[in-house]
Coordinates of C-alpha atoms and ligand atoms in Angstrom, one line a residue:
Chain A
M1 CA 0.0 0.0 0.0
V2 CA 0.9 3.6 -0.5
W3 CA 2.3 6.0 2.1
K4 CA 2.0 9.5 0.8
F5 CA 4.4 12.5 1.5
G6 CA 4.7 16.0 0.1
D7 CA 7.6 17.9 -1.5
N8 CA 11.2 18.3 -0.2
I9 CA 11.3 15.3 2.2
D10 CA 14.9 15.8 3.3
T11 CA 17.3 13.3 4.7
D12 CA 17.1 14.8 8.2
Q13 CA 13.4 13.9 8.2
I14 CA 14.1 10.4 6.8
I15 CA 16.7 9.7 9.4
P16 CA 17.9 12.4 11.8
A17 CA 21.7 12.8 11.9
K18 CA 21.8 12.2 15.7
Y19 CA 21.1 8.5 15.0
L20 CA 23.8 8.0 12.4
S21 CA 26.2 6.5 14.9
I22 CA 23.9 3.6 15.4
S23 CA 25.2 0.6 13.3
D24 CA 22.4 -1.9 14.0
P25 CA 20.1 -1.7 10.9
R26 CA 16.9 -2.6 12.8
E27 CA 17.5 -0.1 15.5
L28 CA 18.3 2.6 13.0
G29 CA 15.2 1.7 11.0
R30 CA 13.0 2.3 14.0
H31 CA 13.8 6.0 13.7
C32 CA 12.8 6.3 10.1
M33 CA 10.6 9.4 9.5
E34 CA 9.9 9.6 13.2
D35 CA 9.6 13.4 13.3
K36 CA 7.2 13.3 10.3
R37 CA 5.0 10.4 11.4
T38 CA 5.1 8.9 14.8
N39 CA 6.0 5.1 14.8
F40 CA 6.3 5.2 11.0
A41 CA 8.6 2.1 10.9
S42 CA 6.1 -0.1 12.7
L43 CA 3.3 0.8 10.4
I44 CA 5.0 -0.5 7.2
S45 CA 4.5 -3.9 5.8
S46 CA 7.1 -5.3 3.5
G47 CA 6.5 -4.3 -0.1
D48 CA 4.8 -1.0 0.7
F49 CA 5.4 2.1 -1.5
I50 CA 6.3 5.7 -0.8
V51 CA 4.7 8.2 -3.1
A52 CA 6.0 11.7 -2.7
G53 CA 6.3 15.1 -4.4
N54 CA 9.3 17.0 -5.7
N55 CA 12.9 16.7 -4.5
F56 CA 12.6 13.6 -2.4
G57 CA 15.7 12.9 -0.4
C58 CA 17.2 16.3 -0.6
G59 CA 19.9 17.3 2.0
S60 CA 22.8 15.3 3.1
S61 CA 24.6 12.5 1.3
R62 CA 23.8 9.9 4.0
E63 CA 23.1 6.5 2.4
E64 CA 21.3 5.6 5.6
A65 CA 18.3 7.5 4.1
P66 CA 17.5 5.0 1.3
F67 CA 18.9 2.3 3.5
V68 CA 16.4 2.7 6.4
L69 CA 13.5 3.0 3.9
K70 CA 14.6 -0.3 2.4
E71 CA 15.2 -1.8 5.8
I72 CA 11.7 -1.1 7.1
G73 CA 10.2 -2.7 4.0
I74 CA 9.7 -0.1 1.4
K75 CA 10.2 -1.6 -2.1
V76 CA 9.8 1.3 -4.5
I77 CA 9.6 5.0 -4.1
I78 CA 7.7 7.0 -6.7
A79 CA 8.2 10.7 -6.6
K80 CA 7.8 13.7 -8.9
S81 CA 11.6 14.1 -8.6
F82 CA 14.5 12.9 -6.5
S83 CA 17.5 14.7 -5.2
R84 CA 20.7 13.6 -7.0
I85 CA 22.6 12.0 -4.2
F86 CA 19.5 10.2 -2.9
L87 CA 18.8 8.7 -6.3
R88 CA 22.4 7.6 -6.7
N89 CA 22.5 6.0 -3.3
A90 CA 19.2 4.3 -3.8
I91 CA 20.4 2.7 -7.1
N92 CA 23.7 1.7 -5.5
I93 CA 22.0 -0.2 -2.7
G94 CA 19.3 -1.7 -5.0
L95 CA 16.2 0.4 -3.9
S96 CA 14.1 1.2 -6.9
V97 CA 13.1 4.8 -7.5
I98 CA 10.8 6.0 -10.3
D99 CA 9.8 9.5 -11.3
C100 CA 6.2 9.7 -12.3
A101 CA 4.4 13.0 -11.6
A102 CA 1.1 11.9 -13.0
L103 CA 0.8 9.0 -10.6
V104 CA 1.8 11.1 -7.6
D105 CA -0.9 13.6 -8.4
E106 CA -3.6 11.0 -8.7
T107 CA -2.7 8.6 -6.0
S108 CA -3.8 8.8 -2.4
E109 CA -2.5 7.3 0.8
G110 CA -3.7 3.7 1.2
D111 CA -4.0 3.0 -2.5
E112 CA -2.6 -0.3 -3.9
L113 CA -0.1 -0.3 -6.7
E114 CA 1.4 -2.8 -9.1
I115 CA 4.7 -2.1 -10.7
D116 CA 6.6 -3.6 -13.6
L117 CA 10.1 -2.2 -13.2
S118 CA 11.6 -3.6 -16.3
K119 CA 8.9 -2.0 -18.5
G120 CA 8.4 1.2 -16.4
K121 CA 4.7 0.3 -16.2
L122 CA 2.9 1.5 -13.1
K123 CA -0.7 0.7 -12.2
N124 CA -2.8 2.1 -9.4
I125 CA -5.1 -0.8 -8.6
T126 CA -7.4 1.2 -6.4
T127 CA -8.2 3.8 -9.2
S128 CA -7.5 1.4 -12.1
Q129 CA -5.2 4.1 -13.7
I130 CA -2.2 3.0 -15.7
Y131 CA 1.0 5.1 -16.1
Q132 CA 4.1 4.8 -18.1
S133 CA 7.4 6.2 -16.7
Q134 CA 10.7 6.8 -18.4
P135 CA 12.5 3.4 -18.8
M136 CA 15.7 3.3 -16.8
S137 CA 18.9 3.7 -18.8
E138 CA 20.7 0.5 -19.6
F139 CA 23.8 1.6 -17.7
L140 CA 21.9 1.9 -14.5
L141 CA 19.9 -1.3 -15.1
Q142 CA 23.2 -3.1 -15.4
I143 CA 24.2 -1.9 -11.9
I144 CA 20.8 -2.8 -10.5
N145 CA 20.9 -6.2 -12.3
D146 CA 24.3 -6.9 -10.8
G147 CA 22.5 -6.5 -7.5
G148 CA 23.8 -3.0 -6.7
L149 CA 27.3 -1.5 -6.7
V150 CA 28.7 -3.9 -4.2
N151 CA 28.4 -6.8 -6.6
F152 CA 29.5 -4.7 -9.5
V153 CA 32.7 -3.9 -7.7
Q154 CA 33.2 -7.5 -6.7
K155 CA 33.1 -8.4 -10.4
E156 CA 35.5 -5.7 -11.3
L157 CA 38.0 -6.7 -8.6
Q158 CA 37.8 -10.3 -9.8
K159 CA 38.6 -9.2 -13.3
T160 CA 41.7 -7.3 -12.3
R161 CA 42.8 -10.1 -10.1
R162 CA 42.6 -12.5 -13.0
V163 CA 44.6 -10.1 -15.2
N164 CA 47.3 -9.8 -12.5
K165 CA 47.7 -13.6 -12.2
Chain B
M1 CA 30.4 22.9 -30.1
G2 CA 32.9 23.1 -27.3
M3 CA 32.5 21.9 -23.7
T4 CA 31.6 23.5 -20.4
M5 CA 34.0 23.3 -17.4
A6 CA 32.2 20.3 -15.9
E7 CA 32.3 18.5 -19.3
K8 CA 36.0 19.3 -19.7
I9 CA 36.9 17.9 -16.3
L10 CA 34.8 14.8 -16.7
A11 CA 36.2 14.1 -20.2
D12 CA 39.7 14.7 -18.9
H13 CA 39.2 11.9 -16.3
S14 CA 37.6 9.4 -18.7
D15 CA 38.9 7.8 -21.8
K16 CA 36.9 10.1 -24.0
E17 CA 37.9 13.2 -26.0
E18 CA 34.5 14.7 -25.5
V19 CA 31.5 14.1 -23.3
K20 CA 27.9 15.4 -23.6
P21 CA 25.2 16.1 -21.0
G22 CA 23.2 13.0 -20.2
E23 CA 26.0 10.6 -21.1
Y24 CA 27.0 8.0 -18.6
I25 CA 30.8 7.5 -18.1
F26 CA 33.3 5.9 -15.8
A27 CA 35.8 8.5 -14.6
N28 CA 39.1 8.3 -12.6
L29 CA 39.2 10.1 -9.3
D30 CA 41.9 12.4 -8.0
L31 CA 40.8 12.5 -4.4
V32 CA 38.4 10.4 -2.3
M33 CA 37.3 11.8 1.1
G34 CA 35.3 10.2 3.9
H35 CA 34.5 11.5 7.4
D36 CA 33.4 9.9 10.7
V37 CA 29.9 9.4 9.5
S38 CA 30.4 8.2 5.9
A39 CA 33.7 6.4 6.2
P40 CA 32.9 3.7 8.8
R41 CA 29.9 2.6 6.8
A42 CA 32.0 2.6 3.6
I43 CA 34.8 0.6 5.3
R44 CA 32.3 -2.1 6.2
I45 CA 31.0 -2.1 2.6
F46 CA 34.6 -2.1 1.2
R47 CA 35.2 -5.3 3.1
K48 CA 32.0 -6.8 2.0
M49 CA 33.1 -6.1 -1.6
G50 CA 36.0 -8.3 -1.0
A51 CA 38.5 -5.4 -1.6
K52 CA 41.8 -5.9 0.1
K53 CA 43.8 -2.7 -0.8
V54 CA 42.7 0.8 -1.6
F55 CA 43.5 1.9 -5.1
N56 CA 46.0 4.5 -4.0
K57 CA 47.0 5.2 -0.4
D58 CA 47.9 8.9 -1.2
K59 CA 44.6 9.8 -2.7
I60 CA 42.2 8.8 0.1
I61 CA 41.5 11.2 2.9
L62 CA 39.9 10.0 6.1
L63 CA 39.0 12.7 8.6
E64 CA 37.0 13.1 11.8
D65 CA 34.7 16.1 12.1
H66 CA 31.1 15.3 12.7
F67 CA 30.7 13.7 16.1
V68 CA 34.1 14.5 17.6
P69 CA 35.5 14.7 20.2
N70 CA 33.5 11.4 20.3
K71 CA 30.0 12.1 21.6
D72 CA 29.2 8.6 22.7
V73 CA 30.3 5.0 22.5
N74 CA 29.0 4.5 19.0
S75 CA 30.9 7.4 17.6
A76 CA 34.0 6.2 19.5
E77 CA 33.6 2.8 17.8
S78 CA 33.3 4.5 14.4
C79 CA 36.4 6.5 14.8
K80 CA 38.3 3.4 16.1
L81 CA 37.3 1.6 12.9
M82 CA 38.6 4.5 10.8
K83 CA 41.9 4.5 12.7
E84 CA 42.3 0.7 12.2
F85 CA 41.6 1.0 8.5
A86 CA 43.9 4.0 8.0
L87 CA 46.7 2.1 9.7
E88 CA 46.1 -1.2 7.9
Q89 CA 46.0 0.6 4.5
E90 CA 48.9 2.9 5.4
L91 CA 46.9 6.0 4.4
T92 CA 48.9 9.1 4.0
H93 CA 46.0 11.4 4.8
Y94 CA 44.4 10.3 8.0
Y95 CA 43.3 13.1 10.3
P96 CA 41.7 12.3 13.7
V97 CA 40.2 15.0 15.9
G98 CA 42.8 17.7 16.6
R99 CA 44.7 17.3 13.3
A100 CA 42.4 18.9 10.8
G101 CA 38.9 20.2 11.4
I102 CA 35.9 20.3 9.1
C103 CA 36.6 18.4 5.9
H104 CA 35.5 21.1 3.4
A105 CA 37.4 23.8 5.2
F106 CA 40.5 21.6 5.7
L107 CA 41.0 20.2 2.2
P108 CA 41.2 23.6 0.4
E109 CA 43.2 25.1 3.2
S110 CA 45.9 22.4 3.1
G111 CA 46.5 22.7 -0.6
M112 CA 45.1 19.3 -1.6
V113 CA 42.4 20.7 -3.8
L114 CA 43.7 21.8 -7.2
P115 CA 42.0 23.2 -10.3
G116 CA 40.8 20.5 -12.8
Q117 CA 40.6 17.7 -10.3
L118 CA 37.8 15.3 -9.9
I119 CA 37.0 14.8 -6.2
V120 CA 34.3 12.7 -4.5
G121 CA 33.5 12.9 -0.8
G122 CA 31.1 11.1 1.4
D123 CA 29.4 14.3 2.2
S124 CA 27.0 16.5 0.2
H125 CA 28.9 19.7 0.6
T126 CA 31.9 18.3 -1.4
C127 CA 30.7 20.8 -4.1
T128 CA 32.7 23.4 -2.1
Y129 CA 35.9 22.6 -4.1
G130 CA 34.4 24.2 -7.2
A131 CA 35.6 27.5 -5.8
L132 CA 39.1 26.3 -6.8
A133 CA 37.8 24.9 -10.1
A134 CA 37.9 21.3 -8.9
L135 CA 34.8 19.2 -9.7
G136 CA 33.8 18.0 -6.2
T137 CA 30.6 16.1 -5.7
G138 CA 29.0 14.3 -2.8
I139 CA 28.4 10.5 -2.7
G140 CA 27.0 8.0 -0.3
A141 CA 28.8 5.1 1.5
T142 CA 28.5 2.4 -1.2
D143 CA 29.9 4.9 -3.8
L144 CA 32.7 5.8 -1.3
A145 CA 33.6 2.1 -0.8
A146 CA 33.7 1.6 -4.6
A147 CA 35.7 4.7 -5.0
M148 CA 38.3 3.6 -2.4
A149 CA 38.6 0.2 -4.1
L150 CA 38.6 1.1 -7.8
G151 CA 39.6 4.8 -7.9
K152 CA 36.8 5.3 -10.4
L153 CA 33.0 5.8 -10.3
W154 CA 30.1 6.2 -12.7
F155 CA 28.8 9.6 -13.5
K156 CA 26.1 11.1 -15.6
V157 CA 27.5 14.2 -17.3
P158 CA 25.4 17.1 -16.0
E159 CA 24.0 20.0 -17.9
T160 CA 25.4 23.4 -16.9
I161 CA 23.6 26.5 -15.6
K162 CA 25.7 29.6 -15.9
I163 CA 25.4 32.4 -13.3
T164 CA 26.6 35.9 -13.9
F165 CA 26.3 38.9 -11.6
K166 CA 25.7 42.5 -12.7
G167 CA 27.3 45.2 -10.7
K168 CA 29.4 45.2 -7.5
P169 CA 28.0 44.3 -4.1
S170 CA 28.1 46.8 -1.2
K171 CA 30.6 46.1 1.6
W172 CA 28.0 44.6 3.8
I173 CA 27.3 41.8 1.4
T174 CA 29.3 38.6 1.9
G175 CA 29.4 35.4 -0.1
K176 CA 26.7 34.0 2.2
D177 CA 24.3 36.8 1.3
L178 CA 24.9 36.2 -2.4
I179 CA 24.3 32.5 -2.3
L180 CA 21.2 32.8 0.0
F181 CA 19.9 35.4 -2.5
I182 CA 20.5 33.0 -5.4
I183 CA 18.8 30.1 -3.5
G184 CA 15.9 32.3 -2.7
Q185 CA 15.6 33.2 -6.4
I186 CA 15.9 29.8 -8.0
G187 CA 14.7 27.5 -5.2
V188 CA 16.0 24.3 -3.6
E189 CA 15.6 22.4 -6.9
G190 CA 16.7 25.3 -9.1
A191 CA 19.9 23.5 -10.3
K192 CA 19.0 19.9 -9.7
Y193 CA 21.5 17.4 -11.2
K194 CA 23.2 20.4 -12.8
S195 CA 26.7 21.9 -12.8
L196 CA 26.3 25.4 -11.4
E197 CA 28.9 27.5 -13.1
F198 CA 29.8 31.1 -12.3
D199 CA 31.5 33.1 -15.0
R200 CA 34.6 35.2 -14.6
E201 CA 32.7 38.5 -14.1
A202 CA 30.7 36.9 -11.3
V203 CA 33.7 36.0 -9.3
T204 CA 35.9 39.1 -9.9
Y205 CA 34.9 40.9 -6.7
L206 CA 34.8 37.9 -4.5
S207 CA 37.5 36.8 -2.1
V208 CA 38.5 33.1 -2.2
S209 CA 36.7 32.7 1.2
D210 CA 33.5 34.1 -0.2
R211 CA 33.8 31.8 -3.3
L212 CA 34.2 28.8 -1.0
T213 CA 31.0 29.8 0.9
I214 CA 29.0 30.2 -2.3
A215 CA 30.3 26.9 -3.8
N216 CA 29.6 25.1 -0.5
M217 CA 25.9 25.9 -0.7
A218 CA 25.5 24.9 -4.4
V219 CA 24.0 21.6 -3.2
E220 CA 21.2 23.6 -1.5
V221 CA 19.8 24.3 -5.0
G222 CA 20.3 20.6 -5.9
A223 CA 23.5 21.1 -8.0
K224 CA 25.8 18.1 -8.6
C225 CA 28.8 20.5 -8.6
C226 CA 29.7 24.1 -8.7
L227 CA 32.5 25.5 -10.8
M228 CA 34.2 28.9 -10.9
P229 CA 37.0 29.7 -13.4
P230 CA 40.3 30.2 -11.6
D231 CA 41.9 33.6 -11.7
A232 CA 44.9 35.4 -10.1
K233 CA 43.4 35.2 -6.6
I234 CA 43.1 31.5 -6.9
I235 CA 46.6 31.1 -8.2
Q236 CA 47.9 33.2 -5.3
Y237 CA 45.8 31.1 -2.8
L238 CA 47.3 27.9 -4.2
K239 CA 50.8 29.1 -4.3
E240 CA 50.7 29.7 -0.6
R241 CA 49.7 26.1 0.0
T242 CA 51.2 23.8 -2.5
R243 CA 54.3 23.3 -4.7
E244 CA 52.3 21.3 -7.3
E245 CA 52.3 22.4 -10.9
I246 CA 49.0 24.2 -11.6
D247 CA 47.5 24.1 -15.0
I248 CA 44.5 26.3 -15.4
S249 CA 44.7 26.8 -19.2
F250 CA 41.8 24.6 -20.1
L251 CA 39.6 25.6 -17.2
E252 CA 37.0 27.8 -18.7
S253 CA 33.9 26.9 -20.7
D254 CA 34.4 27.2 -24.4
I255 CA 32.7 30.1 -26.2
G256 CA 29.3 29.2 -27.6
V257 CA 28.7 26.1 -25.4
N258 CA 25.1 25.1 -24.8
Y259 CA 24.1 26.1 -21.3
E260 CA 20.9 24.8 -20.0
K261 CA 20.2 28.3 -18.8
V262 CA 22.0 31.5 -18.2
L263 CA 20.9 33.5 -15.2
E264 CA 22.0 37.1 -14.5
F265 CA 21.5 38.7 -11.1
D266 CA 21.9 42.4 -10.4
I267 CA 23.7 42.4 -7.0
T268 CA 24.3 46.2 -6.6
K269 CA 21.3 46.7 -4.4
I270 CA 20.9 43.5 -2.5
E271 CA 20.7 43.6 1.3
P272 CA 22.0 41.1 3.9
Q273 CA 19.9 38.0 3.5
V274 CA 18.3 35.6 6.0
A275 CA 16.8 32.2 5.3
F276 CA 13.8 31.4 7.5
P277 CA 12.9 27.9 8.6
Y278 CA 12.6 25.3 7.2
L279 CA 14.2 25.6 3.8
P280 CA 17.4 27.5 2.7
S281 CA 15.3 29.0 -0.1
N282 CA 12.9 30.7 2.4
V283 CA 14.9 33.9 2.1
K284 CA 14.1 37.5 3.1
P285 CA 16.2 40.6 2.9
I286 CA 17.1 41.8 6.4
S287 CA 14.7 44.9 6.2
K288 CA 11.7 42.5 5.9
V289 CA 12.7 40.2 8.8
G290 CA 10.9 41.9 11.7
K291 CA 11.9 41.6 15.3
I292 CA 12.6 37.9 16.0
K293 CA 14.0 37.1 19.4
I294 CA 16.6 34.4 19.4
D295 CA 18.2 32.0 22.0
Q296 CA 21.4 31.0 20.3
V297 CA 23.9 32.2 17.6
V298 CA 26.3 29.8 15.9
I299 CA 29.2 31.1 13.9
G300 CA 31.2 28.3 12.2
S301 CA 30.8 25.3 9.9
C302 CA 32.2 24.4 6.5
T303 CA 30.2 27.3 5.1
N304 CA 31.4 30.2 7.3
G305 CA 34.0 29.0 9.8
R306 CA 37.0 30.4 8.1
L307 CA 39.3 33.1 9.5
E308 CA 37.7 35.8 7.3
D309 CA 34.3 34.9 8.8
L310 CA 35.6 35.1 12.3
R311 CA 37.2 38.4 11.6
L312 CA 33.9 39.8 10.4
A313 CA 32.1 38.5 13.5
A314 CA 34.8 39.9 15.8
E315 CA 34.5 43.3 14.1
V316 CA 30.9 43.4 15.2
L317 CA 31.4 41.8 18.6
K318 CA 34.5 43.7 19.7
G319 CA 33.9 45.4 23.1
K320 CA 30.2 44.2 23.2
K321 CA 28.5 41.8 25.6
V322 CA 25.8 39.4 24.4
P323 CA 22.5 39.4 26.4
N324 CA 22.5 37.0 29.3
Y325 CA 19.7 34.8 27.9
L326 CA 21.6 34.2 24.6
R327 CA 24.2 31.5 23.9
L328 CA 26.9 32.4 21.5
I329 CA 28.8 29.5 20.0
I330 CA 31.9 30.1 17.9
I331 CA 33.6 27.3 15.9
P332 CA 36.8 27.9 14.1
A333 CA 36.5 25.3 11.2
T334 CA 40.1 24.0 11.4
Q335 CA 43.0 23.8 13.8
K336 CA 44.9 26.3 11.7
I337 CA 42.0 28.8 11.8
Y338 CA 41.8 28.3 15.5
L339 CA 45.5 29.2 15.9
D340 CA 45.2 32.1 13.5
A341 CA 42.2 33.4 15.4
L342 CA 44.0 33.0 18.6
A343 CA 47.0 35.0 17.3
E344 CA 44.8 37.8 16.0
D345 CA 43.0 37.9 19.4
L346 CA 39.7 37.1 17.8
L347 CA 38.9 34.4 20.3
K348 CA 39.5 36.8 23.1
V349 CA 36.8 39.1 21.6
F350 CA 34.3 36.3 21.5
V351 CA 35.0 35.0 25.0
E352 CA 34.8 38.5 26.4
A353 CA 31.5 39.0 24.7
G354 CA 30.2 36.0 26.5
G355 CA 30.7 33.4 23.8
V356 CA 32.0 29.9 24.0
I357 CA 34.6 28.4 21.6
N358 CA 33.9 24.9 20.3
P359 CA 36.8 22.7 19.1
P360 CA 37.2 22.6 15.3
S361 CA 34.4 20.3 14.3
C362 CA 30.8 20.4 12.9
G363 CA 29.5 21.1 16.3
P364 CA 25.7 21.7 16.4
C365 CA 25.4 22.0 12.6
P366 CA 24.2 18.4 12.1
G367 CA 22.2 18.5 15.4
A368 CA 24.1 15.9 17.3
Q369 CA 26.1 17.7 20.0
M370 CA 27.7 20.9 21.4
G371 CA 24.9 23.3 21.0
V372 CA 21.6 21.5 20.1
L373 CA 18.3 23.4 20.5
A374 CA 15.4 22.8 22.8
K375 CA 11.7 22.8 21.7
G376 CA 10.7 26.2 20.5
E377 CA 14.2 27.7 20.6
K378 CA 15.4 29.9 17.7
A379 CA 19.0 30.2 16.4
V380 CA 20.7 32.4 13.9
S381 CA 23.4 30.3 12.3
T382 CA 26.0 30.7 9.7
T383 CA 25.6 27.0 8.7
N384 CA 24.0 25.9 5.5
R385 CA 20.8 24.0 6.4
N386 CA 17.7 25.0 8.4
F387 CA 15.6 21.8 7.9
V388 CA 13.1 20.6 10.5
G389 CA 15.1 19.3 13.5
R390 CA 18.5 19.9 11.9
M391 CA 20.0 21.5 15.0
G392 CA 18.0 19.8 17.6
H393 CA 14.3 19.6 18.6
K394 CA 11.9 19.2 15.6
E395 CA 10.1 22.4 16.8
S396 CA 13.3 24.5 17.0
E397 CA 14.1 27.0 14.3
I398 CA 17.2 27.9 12.4
Y399 CA 17.7 31.2 10.6
L400 CA 20.6 31.1 8.2
A401 CA 22.7 34.2 7.7
S402 CA 26.2 35.6 7.2
P403 CA 28.7 36.0 10.1
L404 CA 28.0 39.7 10.1
V405 CA 24.2 39.2 10.6
A406 CA 24.9 36.4 13.1
A407 CA 27.2 38.6 15.2
A408 CA 24.9 41.6 15.1
S409 CA 22.0 39.3 16.2
A410 CA 24.1 38.0 19.0
V411 CA 24.7 41.6 20.3
K412 CA 21.0 42.6 19.9
G413 CA 19.3 39.4 21.0
Y414 CA 17.1 39.4 17.9
I415 CA 17.8 39.0 14.2
A416 CA 19.6 42.3 13.4
D417 CA 21.1 44.2 10.6
P418 CA 24.9 44.6 11.0
R419 CA 24.6 48.1 9.4
E420 CA 22.8 49.3 12.5
L421 CA 25.9 48.4 14.6
L422 CA 28.8 49.3 12.4
I423 CA 27.8 52.5 10.7
Ligands
SF4_501 S1 29.8 21.7 9.1 FE1 27.7 21.0 8.9 S2 27.3 21.0 6.6 FE2 29.6 21.2 7.0 S3 30.3 19.1 6.9 FE3 29.9 19.5 9.0 S4 27.7 18.8 9.3 FE4 28.1 19.0 7.1

């Protein structure tokens, strides 16, 4: 189901800096969006969506922001637009992010969605509306298909090791 | 067609002769920076990647600035992990608390940032280095781990927005006022994913310190990087700090390049600027601020914690006392700035005015320690963000301003125009 937010949700709202010294993912996750919605983390079921306005994830470069959202069970974020570093971090950790302003305007909190990432097809089941978003560039799909940047680097390092042998 | 500054630097670091906006490339990195928040996470990911050695032990900078001196056991553990990693990898540039200061103040000051470089940092304000014509951009922890292992990262070549200024600012106008003014004009998404380039005319009247302040806040309009063409002032600044050969010949956009937009601002008449909560774009000129009583003033951070900033603040605070209900917190951004401010008796001015001097560090800027705000409290701060809860309680308020406005506000107890005090 959809959790809806407005414009300019910044990384301090997603995860306040004062918690960044916590290394346990579950404990960190508990503080996700806490200033915005009380007990947000405990309300989420795995596979839920965030639908938000412009500039989602603006602010600091903390990777903990997409990380806590993924950790508490968010699968996809659909926004009118994302901040650059948030988008980069989300892709690098394998959290899907899609821009689709039309869906954001016509979707309410609690709606159910169905998403086909490979085709960029989005469906709001509650309203029966279908949307098409920009297909992701092949370059980024390759990183996502590798399972994020960690696996990508692993592959690169193996290549260089083979060359050095 | 020619290339913009950002395109030239990215092409120069890839295996391509020419790159175009929108293109994805792999580019080689000159410097990779991580601090006590981003590096510990990156080190764990680095190990998970199966990496054994960093790509180059001279090109990685690990530095403690956010939660130091360690604020709790977790931050102590983070710094310990950084130390172990720095020792194991024999890093040339490892700076624990007391050796450097805030990353974006320290790197330029120490002569490590050079024109034409490509620098990534595990911190969003890495765009600061654009003041010295280096393409600096912020990355997250996984990117930082990949950068330490491979010495290269993927980039999307950004489009460029050019900014030019008309006229000369009055003497009350600092770099902070100019960048707040721009953010107010174009909004927090005004340059999203873009390279924010200032032209030669725009920077002519600006000191290197003012340029660093402006470039620092480019991320507040969503920019990927900020770039300013280097001139004689930059060469002089670098000569005092490094013996490296400096080549600036290619560091200007070609004539006739395709800018996404060109923005011209008349700066002759602008007043000191203040950004109201809760966005840096919520900007008002000082004459429209009204009488807002404050509880705290913070002068410091990577935006405005340089010696030039402390001098401005001291000029206003000299011989004055701040009201008893107001806390004044001063943070020299680096160890060197601390020493220089001590030698110039600036710290004495602050302490005599009733201020407290924090050690070189981020202090209350990220809201973790050494000056956080209680519910309902208001602060004037020379930092760069005034988001909800940034400096403490979610119902506290931050007003962003220049060191001059901050110091004048400290004297008055409400947000004040420095011209009232100094004329
Ligand atoms: S001073 Fe503030 S903005 Fe600058 S690096 Fe530290 S926390 Fe970030």
